[in-house]
Coordinates of C-alpha atoms in Angstrom, one line a residue:
F1 CA -122.3 76.9 30.3
P2 CA -124.9 77.6 27.7
S3 CA -126.9 80.8 28.1
H4 CA -130.6 81.2 27.2
D5 CA -131.5 84.9 27.0
S6 CA -135.0 86.2 26.6
N7 CA -135.9 89.9 26.5
L8 CA -138.9 92.1 25.7
Q9 CA -138.8 95.8 24.9
F10 CA -141.5 98.3 24.2
N11 CA -140.9 102.0 23.3
G12 CA -143.4 104.6 22.1
E13 CA -144.1 108.2 21.8
S14 CA -147.1 110.2 20.6
V15 CA -147.4 114.0 20.1
L16 CA -150.6 115.8 19.4
R17 CA -150.1 119.5 18.5
G18 CA -152.8 122.1 18.2
L19 CA -152.5 125.9 17.7
E20 CA -151.9 126.7 21.4
D21 CA -151.5 123.2 23.0
R22 CA -149.3 120.2 22.7
Y23 CA -149.8 116.8 24.4
T24 CA -146.9 114.4 24.6
V25 CA -147.0 110.8 25.9
Q26 CA -143.8 108.6 26.0
G27 CA -143.0 105.3 27.5
F28 CA -140.8 102.3 27.6
Y29 CA -140.8 98.9 29.3
Y30 CA -137.7 96.6 29.4
W31 CA -137.7 93.0 30.7
A32 CA -134.9 90.5 30.4
E33 CA -134.1 87.0 31.6
D34 CA -130.8 85.0 31.4
S35 CA -130.9 81.2 32.0
G36 CA -134.2 81.5 33.9
E37 CA -133.1 84.4 36.2
Q38 CA -134.6 87.9 35.7
T39 CA -131.9 90.5 34.9
Q40 CA -134.0 93.5 34.0
N41 CA -137.4 94.8 34.8
N42 CA -138.0 98.5 34.4
G43 CA -140.4 100.9 32.8
R44 CA -141.2 104.6 32.5
V45 CA -144.2 106.6 31.4
R46 CA -144.1 110.3 30.8
G47 CA -147.0 112.7 30.0
Q48 CA -146.7 116.4 29.3
Y49 CA -149.0 119.2 28.5
D50 CA -147.6 122.4 26.9
S51 CA -149.7 125.6 26.6
F52 CA -148.2 128.2 24.2
F53 CA -148.7 131.8 25.2
S54 CA -146.7 133.1 22.2
K55 CA -145.3 131.5 19.0
K56 CA -142.1 130.4 20.9
W57 CA -142.8 130.5 24.7
Y58 CA -144.9 127.9 26.5
G59 CA -145.7 126.8 30.0
Y60 CA -145.7 123.1 30.8
V61 CA -146.9 120.5 33.4
N62 CA -145.7 117.0 33.3
T63 CA -145.5 113.8 35.2
V64 CA -143.2 110.8 35.0
Q65 CA -144.0 107.5 36.6
E66 CA -141.3 104.8 36.7
K67 CA -140.2 101.6 38.3
D68 CA -137.0 99.6 38.3
R69 CA -136.8 96.4 40.3
F70 CA -133.0 96.2 40.2
R71 CA -132.5 99.7 41.5
D72 CA -135.0 99.1 44.4
I73 CA -137.6 101.6 42.9
R74 CA -141.1 100.4 43.4
L75 CA -142.4 103.7 42.0
R76 CA -140.8 107.0 41.4
S77 CA -143.3 109.8 40.7
T78 CA -142.2 113.1 39.4
Y79 CA -144.5 116.1 38.9
S80 CA -143.1 119.2 37.2
L81 CA -144.1 122.6 36.0
G82 CA -142.2 125.4 34.3
N83 CA -141.6 127.3 31.0
G84 CA -140.2 126.3 27.7
Y85 CA -138.9 128.0 24.6
Q86 CA -139.4 126.4 21.1
F87 CA -136.4 127.5 19.0
Y88 CA -137.5 125.5 16.0
E89 CA -140.7 123.6 15.2
G90 CA -141.5 122.0 11.9
D91 CA -141.6 118.9 9.8
K92 CA -137.8 118.7 9.4
R93 CA -136.3 120.2 12.7
N94 CA -137.4 120.7 16.3
L95 CA -135.5 122.2 19.2
S96 CA -136.9 123.2 22.6
L97 CA -135.4 124.1 26.0
E98 CA -137.3 123.8 29.3
G99 CA -136.7 124.8 32.9
G100 CA -138.8 124.6 36.1
L101 CA -139.5 122.9 39.4
S102 CA -140.2 119.3 40.1
F103 CA -141.5 117.3 43.1
I104 CA -140.1 113.8 43.3
R105 CA -141.6 111.0 45.5
Q106 CA -139.6 107.8 45.6
D107 CA -141.3 104.6 46.9
Y108 CA -138.5 102.0 47.4
L109 CA -138.9 98.3 47.6
Q110 CA -136.6 98.0 50.7
A111 CA -135.1 101.4 51.5
A112 CA -137.0 104.2 53.3
D113 CA -139.3 106.2 51.0
E114 CA -138.4 109.8 50.4
S115 CA -139.6 112.9 48.6
H116 CA -138.0 116.2 47.7
V117 CA -138.1 119.2 45.4
A118 CA -135.7 119.5 42.4
L119 CA -134.7 122.0 39.7
R120 CA -135.4 120.7 36.2
W121 CA -134.1 121.5 32.8
A122 CA -134.6 119.6 29.5
V123 CA -133.6 119.8 25.9
N124 CA -135.5 118.1 23.1
Y125 CA -134.0 118.1 19.6
N126 CA -134.7 116.1 16.4
Q127 CA -133.8 116.7 12.7
Y128 CA -134.4 114.8 9.6
L129 CA -131.4 114.0 7.4
F130 CA -131.4 112.9 3.8
E131 CA -135.0 114.0 3.0
H132 CA -136.9 112.1 5.7
F133 CA -134.8 108.9 5.3
M134 CA -133.3 109.2 8.8
Q135 CA -133.9 111.4 11.8
A136 CA -131.2 112.3 14.4
F137 CA -132.6 112.9 17.9
H138 CA -131.4 113.9 21.3
R139 CA -133.4 114.4 24.5
H140 CA -132.1 114.9 27.9
E141 CA -133.7 115.9 31.2
V142 CA -131.8 116.8 34.4
L143 CA -133.2 117.1 37.9
V144 CA -131.0 118.5 40.6
T145 CA -131.9 118.6 44.3
P146 CA -130.9 122.0 45.7
R147 CA -130.5 120.6 49.3
N148 CA -128.2 117.9 48.1
P149 CA -126.6 118.9 44.7
S150 CA -124.9 115.5 44.4
Q151 CA -128.4 114.0 44.1
V152 CA -129.0 114.2 40.3
L153 CA -131.4 112.4 38.0
L154 CA -130.3 112.4 34.4
Y155 CA -132.3 110.9 31.5
S156 CA -130.7 111.0 28.1
S157 CA -131.5 109.5 24.8
T158 CA -129.5 110.1 21.6
G159 CA -129.8 108.2 18.4
L160 CA -131.0 107.7 14.8
R161 CA -134.6 106.9 13.8
F162 CA -135.6 105.3 10.5
P163 CA -139.3 105.9 9.6
F164 CA -141.3 103.2 8.0
I165 CA -145.1 103.6 7.4
F166 CA -148.1 104.7 9.5
G167 CA -145.8 106.5 12.0
L168 CA -143.8 103.4 12.9
S169 CA -140.0 103.6 12.9
A170 CA -136.9 101.6 13.8
S171 CA -134.3 103.3 15.9
T172 CA -130.9 102.8 17.4
Q173 CA -130.0 104.8 20.5
V174 CA -127.8 105.3 23.5

């Protein structure tokens, strides 16, 4: 049988850095259809504010709002706060580590809604290779529920980014 695939993907990130503050907004939306039947419909938006109280240490607050029709998630809202350490920060290389607490509220399409507290840690790394021709990146975030340690949320993105002009780039990632 012939297959007619359609898909739509949006990804974006913006970081605004001041002397003592950093604002980050990231998001994606994926939609796909195969032979007239929807096969993917999910999206995620993340916003974070970092307040630096030294050159390397900062406090953060963030929120993540996401939906995934095929995983029964009408809306998962996560609110986090904690501390971070900026190992490297510059034009060519960045590395930070964060840890803190999160409150997670899950509104399901069919299952019973739930909410709980989780422990959060995250790593954010990127580095240019070959004089700004290509950037390697890795970001992961792990949320573990202490009352049920098998309940883990893991977000991970690793890949290569190829900058173009005006802050636009092409990337391949897992």
